[in-house]
Amino acid sequence: MSEPVSDSATDFPIITLDGGAATGKSSTARGVSQQLRFLHADTGSHYRALTFLLLRKGISPEESDELTEALEEMKLSAEVDGTLASLIADGKKLSPEDLRSLEVNRNVSSFAALPPVRNRLLRYQRWHRELALEKGFLGLVIEGRDIGSVVFPEAPFRFFLEADESTRIQRRSEEGQEDSVAARDKADSGRKTAPLHCPEGAIRINTGNYTLEEVISQICQKVQNDSDALQ
């Protein structure tokens, strides 16, 4: 894994999707990636994977020499299945059950607030542009909480998804998950390093006002109309 040539998407279309918990980022990114033949990277799963692995090592969510050493020793790569790129840490791909466990839900925001964790993943996340090019995709759609503000701040297609709390709680319940969306949003918005916020110039979409298909269509139409690479 090498440093990407550029974090600008002027020559290769990159879509950033930011937003709080359960605003529909993953479902939207998955649909957009399939329609446009873009690689899909879910950075939330990156933080979940590191949270799971660090907890397994008995490391608590606070800065320490033990945390830094564990992060430095991790070897990160990716496995591409269809349009989705999944994080591989030390040769292992975690299951959805591991990534969405109650223990991970309770600790992921605390780990994600730590600069060593964010710095370890920043270069890895930017590398997905090269991965998308290498695998022959037409672009990259990458979702998270600081993508349009920190990871790819110059991407021309930046969106911020939002929905009211009751809608998001219902979505988590329908997925069979216990996840305090308000508490996670507060933690992610209040952290000092790369806080959750709508990037300047990003297009806001209230996903509670539209069906999933309508949200996907809005984004695809915007990208197809404005991207020379897809003409």
PDB file of C-alpha atoms in Angstrom:
ATOM      1  CA  MET A   1       0.000   0.000   0.000  1.00  0.00           C
ATOM      2  CA  SER A   2       1.575   3.276  -1.138  1.00  0.00           C
ATOM      3  CA  GLU A   3       0.716   6.930  -0.653  1.00  0.00           C
ATOM      4  CA  PRO A   4      -1.926   7.982  -3.231  1.00  0.00           C
ATOM      5  CA  VAL A   5      -0.895  10.210  -6.092  1.00  0.00           C
ATOM      6  CA  SER A   6      -3.456  12.834  -5.095  1.00  0.00           C
ATOM      7  CA  ASP A   7      -6.390  13.277  -2.756  1.00  0.00           C
ATOM      8  CA  SER A   8      -8.138  15.374  -5.372  1.00  0.00           C
ATOM      9  CA  ALA A   9     -10.693  13.742  -7.653  1.00  0.00           C
ATOM     10  CA  THR A  10     -10.293  16.067 -10.630  1.00  0.00           C
ATOM     11  CA  ASP A  11      -9.128  13.203 -12.881  1.00  0.00           C
ATOM     12  CA  PHE A  12     -11.033  10.346 -11.207  1.00  0.00           C
ATOM     13  CA  PRO A  13     -14.532  10.851  -9.792  1.00  0.00           C
ATOM     14  CA  ILE A  14     -14.829  10.441  -6.028  1.00  0.00           C
ATOM     15  CA  ILE A  15     -18.125  10.675  -4.142  1.00  0.00           C
ATOM     16  CA  THR A  16     -18.000  11.371  -0.404  1.00  0.00           C
ATOM     17  CA  LEU A  17     -20.977  10.530   1.809  1.00  0.00           C
ATOM     18  CA  ASP A  18     -20.876  11.879   5.360  1.00  0.00           C
ATOM     19  CA  GLY A  19     -23.509  11.803   8.067  1.00  0.00           C
ATOM     20  CA  GLY A  20     -24.466  10.541  11.489  1.00  0.00           C
ATOM     21  CA  ALA A  21     -25.395   7.020  12.552  1.00  0.00           C
ATOM     22  CA  ALA A  22     -28.245   5.341  10.635  1.00  0.00           C
ATOM     23  CA  THR A  23     -28.710   8.133   8.100  1.00  0.00           C
ATOM     24  CA  GLY A  24     -28.493   5.598   5.275  1.00  0.00           C
ATOM     25  CA  LYS A  25     -24.868   6.048   4.230  1.00  0.00           C
ATOM     26  CA  SER A  26     -24.046   2.372   3.669  1.00  0.00           C
ATOM     27  CA  SER A  27     -27.235   1.494   1.805  1.00  0.00           C
ATOM     28  CA  THR A  28     -26.894   4.601  -0.340  1.00  0.00           C
ATOM     29  CA  ALA A  29     -23.206   4.042  -1.077  1.00  0.00           C
ATOM     30  CA  ARG A  30     -23.875   0.414  -1.981  1.00  0.00           C
ATOM     31  CA  GLY A  31     -26.616   1.369  -4.430  1.00  0.00           C
ATOM     32  CA  VAL A  32     -24.586   4.200  -5.970  1.00  0.00           C
ATOM     33  CA  SER A  33     -21.520   1.975  -6.383  1.00  0.00           C
ATOM     34  CA  GLN A  34     -23.534  -0.683  -8.183  1.00  0.00           C
ATOM     35  CA  GLN A  35     -25.244   1.769 -10.528  1.00  0.00           C
ATOM     36  CA  LEU A  36     -22.109   3.714 -11.432  1.00  0.00           C
ATOM     37  CA  ARG A  37     -19.565   0.850 -11.232  1.00  0.00           C
ATOM     38  CA  PHE A  38     -17.653   2.664  -8.488  1.00  0.00           C
ATOM     39  CA  LEU A  39     -15.665   1.004  -5.738  1.00  0.00           C
ATOM     40  CA  HIS A  40     -17.434   1.311  -2.361  1.00  0.00           C
ATOM     41  CA  ALA A  41     -15.428   1.942   0.825  1.00  0.00           C
ATOM     42  CA  ASP A  42     -17.186   2.035   4.204  1.00  0.00           C
ATOM     43  CA  THR A  43     -14.848   3.833   6.609  1.00  0.00           C
ATOM     44  CA  GLY A  44     -17.190   3.211   9.522  1.00  0.00           C
ATOM     45  CA  SER A  45     -16.342  -0.475   9.188  1.00  0.00           C
ATOM     46  CA  HIS A  46     -12.641   0.443   9.340  1.00  0.00           C
ATOM     47  CA  TYR A  47     -13.102   2.017  12.766  1.00  0.00           C
ATOM     48  CA  ARG A  48     -15.301  -0.855  13.863  1.00  0.00           C
ATOM     49  CA  ALA A  49     -12.684  -3.379  12.792  1.00  0.00           C
ATOM     50  CA  LEU A  50      -9.896  -1.627  14.687  1.00  0.00           C
ATOM     51  CA  THR A  51     -12.173  -1.240  17.716  1.00  0.00           C
ATOM     52  CA  PHE A  52     -12.913  -4.971  17.721  1.00  0.00           C
ATOM     53  CA  LEU A  53      -9.254  -5.927  17.323  1.00  0.00           C
ATOM     54  CA  LEU A  54      -8.000  -3.495  19.961  1.00  0.00           C
ATOM     55  CA  LEU A  55     -10.612  -4.638  22.470  1.00  0.00           C
ATOM     56  CA  ARG A  56      -9.593  -8.235  21.767  1.00  0.00           C
ATOM     57  CA  LYS A  57      -6.034  -7.261  22.692  1.00  0.00           C
ATOM     58  CA  GLY A  58      -7.333  -5.830  25.977  1.00  0.00           C
ATOM     59  CA  ILE A  59      -6.565  -2.246  24.961  1.00  0.00           C
ATOM     60  CA  SER A  60      -8.885   0.449  26.304  1.00  0.00           C
ATOM     61  CA  PRO A  61     -10.080   3.461  24.253  1.00  0.00           C
ATOM     62  CA  GLU A  62      -7.489   5.962  25.464  1.00  0.00           C
ATOM     63  CA  GLU A  63      -4.111   7.099  24.159  1.00  0.00           C
ATOM     64  CA  SER A  64      -1.275   4.899  25.374  1.00  0.00           C
ATOM     65  CA  ASP A  65       2.015   3.390  24.244  1.00  0.00           C
ATOM     66  CA  GLU A  66       0.246   0.036  24.063  1.00  0.00           C
ATOM     67  CA  LEU A  67      -2.353   1.448  21.675  1.00  0.00           C
ATOM     68  CA  THR A  68       0.267   3.097  19.456  1.00  0.00           C
ATOM     69  CA  GLU A  69       2.343  -0.068  19.309  1.00  0.00           C
ATOM     70  CA  ALA A  70      -0.675  -2.219  18.412  1.00  0.00           C
ATOM     71  CA  LEU A  71      -1.668   0.155  15.601  1.00  0.00           C
ATOM     72  CA  GLU A  72       1.855   0.253  14.186  1.00  0.00           C
ATOM     73  CA  GLU A  73       2.030  -3.524  14.116  1.00  0.00           C
ATOM     74  CA  MET A  74      -1.267  -3.955  12.234  1.00  0.00           C
ATOM     75  CA  LYS A  75      -0.944  -4.752   8.540  1.00  0.00           C
ATOM     76  CA  LEU A  76      -3.912  -3.362   6.609  1.00  0.00           C
ATOM     77  CA  SER A  77      -5.057  -4.417   3.161  1.00  0.00           C
ATOM     78  CA  ALA A  78      -8.399  -4.829   1.384  1.00  0.00           C
ATOM     79  CA  GLU A  79     -10.527  -7.536  -0.202  1.00  0.00           C
ATOM     80  CA  VAL A  80     -12.825  -6.507  -3.054  1.00  0.00           C
ATOM     81  CA  ASP A  81     -16.063  -8.471  -3.420  1.00  0.00           C
ATOM     82  CA  GLY A  82     -18.300  -7.093  -6.152  1.00  0.00           C
ATOM     83  CA  THR A  83     -18.091  -3.336  -5.634  1.00  0.00           C
ATOM     84  CA  LEU A  84     -17.317  -3.449  -1.898  1.00  0.00           C
ATOM     85  CA  ALA A  85     -13.793  -3.121  -0.480  1.00  0.00           C
ATOM     86  CA  SER A  86     -13.507  -4.712   2.980  1.00  0.00           C
ATOM     87  CA  LEU A  87     -10.669  -4.073   5.402  1.00  0.00           C
ATOM     88  CA  ILE A  88      -8.298  -6.963   6.018  1.00  0.00           C
ATOM     89  CA  ALA A  89      -6.227  -6.607   9.200  1.00  0.00           C
ATOM     90  CA  ASP A  90      -3.293  -8.962   9.650  1.00  0.00           C
ATOM     91  CA  GLY A  91      -4.804 -11.243   7.006  1.00  0.00           C
ATOM     92  CA  LYS A  92      -8.217 -11.448   8.711  1.00  0.00           C
ATOM     93  CA  LYS A  93     -11.630 -10.218   7.550  1.00  0.00           C
ATOM     94  CA  LEU A  94     -14.093  -9.674  10.382  1.00  0.00           C
ATOM     95  CA  SER A  95     -17.704 -10.840  10.181  1.00  0.00           C
ATOM     96  CA  PRO A  96     -20.673  -8.424  10.183  1.00  0.00           C
ATOM     97  CA  GLU A  97     -21.582  -9.846  13.601  1.00  0.00           C
ATOM     98  CA  ASP A  98     -18.178  -8.854  14.982  1.00  0.00           C
ATOM     99  CA  LEU A  99     -18.327  -5.378  13.445  1.00  0.00           C
ATOM    100  CA  ARG A 100     -21.854  -4.672  14.721  1.00  0.00           C
ATOM    101  CA  SER A 101     -21.557  -6.269  18.141  1.00  0.00           C
ATOM    102  CA  LEU A 102     -22.893  -4.394  21.159  1.00  0.00           C
ATOM    103  CA  GLU A 103     -19.368  -4.059  22.570  1.00  0.00           C
ATOM    104  CA  VAL A 104     -18.135  -2.442  19.357  1.00  0.00           C
ATOM    105  CA  ASN A 105     -21.191  -0.148  19.191  1.00  0.00           C
ATOM    106  CA  ARG A 106     -20.434   1.078  22.702  1.00  0.00           C
ATOM    107  CA  ASN A 107     -16.727   1.736  22.108  1.00  0.00           C
ATOM    108  CA  VAL A 108     -16.249   2.686  18.458  1.00  0.00           C
ATOM    109  CA  SER A 109     -16.808   6.446  18.941  1.00  0.00           C
ATOM    110  CA  SER A 110     -14.274   6.519  21.793  1.00  0.00           C
ATOM    111  CA  PHE A 111     -11.605   4.785  19.711  1.00  0.00           C
ATOM    112  CA  ALA A 112     -12.468   6.890  16.637  1.00  0.00           C
ATOM    113  CA  ALA A 113     -11.823  10.079  18.640  1.00  0.00           C
ATOM    114  CA  LEU A 114      -8.180   9.125  19.233  1.00  0.00           C
ATOM    115  CA  PRO A 115      -5.669  10.839  16.898  1.00  0.00           C
ATOM    116  CA  PRO A 116      -3.426   7.719  16.629  1.00  0.00           C
ATOM    117  CA  VAL A 117      -6.389   5.672  15.391  1.00  0.00           C
ATOM    118  CA  ARG A 118      -7.525   8.318  12.893  1.00  0.00           C
ATOM    119  CA  ASN A 119      -3.992   8.902  11.623  1.00  0.00           C
ATOM    120  CA  ARG A 120      -3.464   5.158  11.165  1.00  0.00           C
ATOM    121  CA  LEU A 121      -6.568   4.938   8.990  1.00  0.00           C
ATOM    122  CA  LEU A 122      -6.276   8.208   7.045  1.00  0.00           C
ATOM    123  CA  ARG A 123      -3.599   7.037   4.638  1.00  0.00           C
ATOM    124  CA  TYR A 124      -5.325   3.662   4.287  1.00  0.00           C
ATOM    125  CA  GLN A 125      -8.599   5.350   3.357  1.00  0.00           C
ATOM    126  CA  ARG A 126      -6.985   7.649   0.799  1.00  0.00           C
ATOM    127  CA  TRP A 127      -5.290   4.605  -0.749  1.00  0.00           C
ATOM    128  CA  HIS A 128      -8.734   3.390  -1.899  1.00  0.00           C
ATOM    129  CA  ARG A 129      -8.491   5.809  -4.817  1.00  0.00           C
ATOM    130  CA  GLU A 130      -5.503   3.835  -6.112  1.00  0.00           C
ATOM    131  CA  LEU A 131      -7.263   0.564  -5.363  1.00  0.00           C
ATOM    132  CA  ALA A 132     -10.301   1.645  -7.397  1.00  0.00           C
ATOM    133  CA  LEU A 133      -8.076   2.584 -10.326  1.00  0.00           C
ATOM    134  CA  GLU A 134      -6.131  -0.672 -10.065  1.00  0.00           C
ATOM    135  CA  LYS A 135      -9.300  -2.772 -10.073  1.00  0.00           C
ATOM    136  CA  GLY A 136     -10.788  -0.994 -13.095  1.00  0.00           C
ATOM    137  CA  PHE A 137     -13.646   0.855 -11.398  1.00  0.00           C
ATOM    138  CA  LEU A 138     -14.961   4.097 -12.889  1.00  0.00           C
ATOM    139  CA  GLY A 139     -14.707   5.960  -9.581  1.00  0.00           C
ATOM    140  CA  LEU A 140     -14.854   5.687  -5.801  1.00  0.00           C
ATOM    141  CA  VAL A 141     -17.761   6.227  -3.398  1.00  0.00           C
ATOM    142  CA  ILE A 142     -16.534   6.442   0.183  1.00  0.00           C
ATOM    143  CA  GLU A 143     -18.680   6.972   3.266  1.00  0.00           C
ATOM    144  CA  GLY A 144     -18.044   8.051   6.841  1.00  0.00           C
ATOM    145  CA  ARG A 145     -18.022  11.065   9.112  1.00  0.00           C
ATOM    146  CA  ASP A 146     -15.028  13.117   7.935  1.00  0.00           C
ATOM    147  CA  ILE A 147     -14.660  12.061   4.301  1.00  0.00           C
ATOM    148  CA  GLY A 148     -15.613  15.315   2.594  1.00  0.00           C
ATOM    149  CA  SER A 149     -13.861  17.411   5.235  1.00  0.00           C
ATOM    150  CA  VAL A 150     -10.618  15.492   5.902  1.00  0.00           C
ATOM    151  CA  VAL A 151     -10.079  12.365   3.793  1.00  0.00           C
ATOM    152  CA  PHE A 152     -11.031  13.810   0.376  1.00  0.00           C
ATOM    153  CA  PRO A 153     -11.780  17.503   1.019  1.00  0.00           C
ATOM    154  CA  GLU A 154     -11.360  18.407  -2.660  1.00  0.00           C
ATOM    155  CA  ALA A 155     -13.672  15.725  -4.045  1.00  0.00           C
ATOM    156  CA  PRO A 156     -16.165  17.395  -6.423  1.00  0.00           C
ATOM    157  CA  PHE A 157     -19.084  15.188  -5.338  1.00  0.00           C
ATOM    158  CA  ARG A 158     -19.633  15.635  -1.610  1.00  0.00           C
ATOM    159  CA  PHE A 159     -22.891  14.818   0.132  1.00  0.00           C
ATOM    160  CA  PHE A 160     -24.087  14.990   3.730  1.00  0.00           C
ATOM    161  CA  LEU A 161     -26.923  12.644   4.709  1.00  0.00           C
ATOM    162  CA  GLU A 162     -29.158  13.394   7.669  1.00  0.00           C
ATOM    163  CA  ALA A 163     -32.448  12.228   9.221  1.00  0.00           C
ATOM    164  CA  ASP A 164     -34.333  12.854  12.446  1.00  0.00           C
ATOM    165  CA  GLU A 165     -33.461  10.759  15.495  1.00  0.00           C
ATOM    166  CA  SER A 166     -36.710   8.740  15.562  1.00  0.00           C
ATOM    167  CA  THR A 167     -36.225   7.672  11.946  1.00  0.00           C
ATOM    168  CA  ARG A 168     -32.681   6.557  12.639  1.00  0.00           C
ATOM    169  CA  ILE A 169     -33.605   4.657  15.812  1.00  0.00           C
ATOM    170  CA  GLN A 170     -36.304   2.832  13.862  1.00  0.00           C
ATOM    171  CA  ARG A 171     -33.794   1.893  11.168  1.00  0.00           C
ATOM    172  CA  ARG A 172     -31.398   0.438  13.727  1.00  0.00           C
ATOM    173  CA  SER A 173     -34.253  -1.461  15.361  1.00  0.00           C
ATOM    174  CA  GLU A 174     -35.316  -2.937  12.015  1.00  0.00           C
ATOM    175  CA  GLU A 175     -31.722  -4.098  11.538  1.00  0.00           C
ATOM    176  CA  GLY A 176     -31.909  -5.845  14.903  1.00  0.00           C
ATOM    177  CA  GLN A 177     -29.216  -3.600  16.406  1.00  0.00           C
ATOM    178  CA  GLU A 178     -28.930  -1.729  19.671  1.00  0.00           C
ATOM    179  CA  ASP A 179     -27.138   1.533  18.916  1.00  0.00           C
ATOM    180  CA  SER A 180     -27.573   4.909  20.640  1.00  0.00           C
ATOM    181  CA  VAL A 181     -27.498   7.141  17.570  1.00  0.00           C
ATOM    182  CA  ALA A 182     -27.832  10.405  19.519  1.00  0.00           C
ATOM    183  CA  ALA A 183     -24.983   9.528  21.894  1.00  0.00           C
ATOM    184  CA  ARG A 184     -22.732   8.502  19.020  1.00  0.00           C
ATOM    185  CA  ASP A 185     -23.514  11.678  17.071  1.00  0.00           C
ATOM    186  CA  LYS A 186     -22.713  13.791  20.135  1.00  0.00           C
ATOM    187  CA  ALA A 187     -19.404  12.002  20.651  1.00  0.00           C
ATOM    188  CA  ASP A 188     -18.460  12.200  16.962  1.00  0.00           C
ATOM    189  CA  SER A 189     -19.466  15.864  16.644  1.00  0.00           C
ATOM    190  CA  GLY A 190     -17.664  16.891  19.827  1.00  0.00           C
ATOM    191  CA  ARG A 191     -14.323  15.215  19.319  1.00  0.00           C
ATOM    192  CA  LYS A 192     -11.308  17.463  18.734  1.00  0.00           C
ATOM    193  CA  THR A 193      -9.902  15.464  15.816  1.00  0.00           C
ATOM    194  CA  ALA A 194     -11.957  15.451  12.577  1.00  0.00           C
ATOM    195  CA  PRO A 195     -15.384  16.059  14.163  1.00  0.00           C
ATOM    196  CA  LEU A 196     -18.581  15.118  12.375  1.00  0.00           C
ATOM    197  CA  HIS A 197     -20.052  18.093  10.517  1.00  0.00           C
ATOM    198  CA  CYS A 198     -21.416  18.951   7.109  1.00  0.00           C
ATOM    199  CA  PRO A 199     -18.440  19.915   4.904  1.00  0.00           C
ATOM    200  CA  GLU A 200     -18.638  23.374   3.390  1.00  0.00           C
ATOM    201  CA  GLY A 201     -20.144  23.135  -0.075  1.00  0.00           C
ATOM    202  CA  ALA A 202     -21.524  19.614   0.384  1.00  0.00           C
ATOM    203  CA  ILE A 203     -25.066  18.827  -0.760  1.00  0.00           C
ATOM    204  CA  ARG A 204     -27.351  18.003   2.178  1.00  0.00           C
ATOM    205  CA  ILE A 205     -29.985  15.289   1.763  1.00  0.00           C
ATOM    206  CA  ASN A 206     -32.562  14.494   4.430  1.00  0.00           C
ATOM    207  CA  THR A 207     -32.957  10.774   3.802  1.00  0.00           C
ATOM    208  CA  GLY A 208     -36.113  10.662   5.926  1.00  0.00           C
ATOM    209  CA  ASN A 209     -37.916  12.581   3.166  1.00  0.00           C
ATOM    210  CA  TYR A 210     -37.099  10.129   0.376  1.00  0.00           C
ATOM    211  CA  THR A 211     -37.001   6.438  -0.361  1.00  0.00           C
ATOM    212  CA  LEU A 212     -33.577   4.819  -0.599  1.00  0.00           C
ATOM    213  CA  GLU A 213     -34.001   4.525  -4.360  1.00  0.00           C
ATOM    214  CA  GLU A 214     -34.747   8.257  -4.637  1.00  0.00           C
ATOM    215  CA  VAL A 215     -31.623   9.190  -2.649  1.00  0.00           C
ATOM    216  CA  ILE A 216     -29.467   6.924  -4.819  1.00  0.00           C
ATOM    217  CA  SER A 217     -31.016   8.404  -7.965  1.00  0.00           C
ATOM    218  CA  GLN A 218     -30.344  12.003  -6.842  1.00  0.00           C
ATOM    219  CA  ILE A 219     -26.680  11.270  -6.279  1.00  0.00           C
ATOM    220  CA  CYS A 220     -26.184   9.249  -9.459  1.00  0.00           C
ATOM    221  CA  GLN A 221     -27.855  11.914 -11.592  1.00  0.00           C
ATOM    222  CA  LYS A 222     -25.653  14.637 -10.106  1.00  0.00           C
ATOM    223  CA  VAL A 223     -22.480  12.645 -10.754  1.00  0.00           C
ATOM    224  CA  GLN A 224     -23.486  11.549 -14.255  1.00  0.00           C
ATOM    225  CA  ASN A 225     -24.433  15.090 -15.259  1.00  0.00           C
ATOM    226  CA  ASP A 226     -21.231  16.669 -13.958  1.00  0.00           C
ATOM    227  CA  SER A 227     -18.563  14.021 -14.527  1.00  0.00           C
ATOM    228  CA  ASP A 228     -16.653  13.941 -17.831  1.00  0.00           C
ATOM    229  CA  ALA A 229     -15.292  10.513 -16.871  1.00  0.00           C
ATOM    230  CA  LEU A 230     -18.794   8.999 -17.092  1.00  0.00           C
ATOM    231  CA  GLN A 231     -19.865  10.598 -20.377  1.00  0.00           C
TER     232      GLN A 231
END
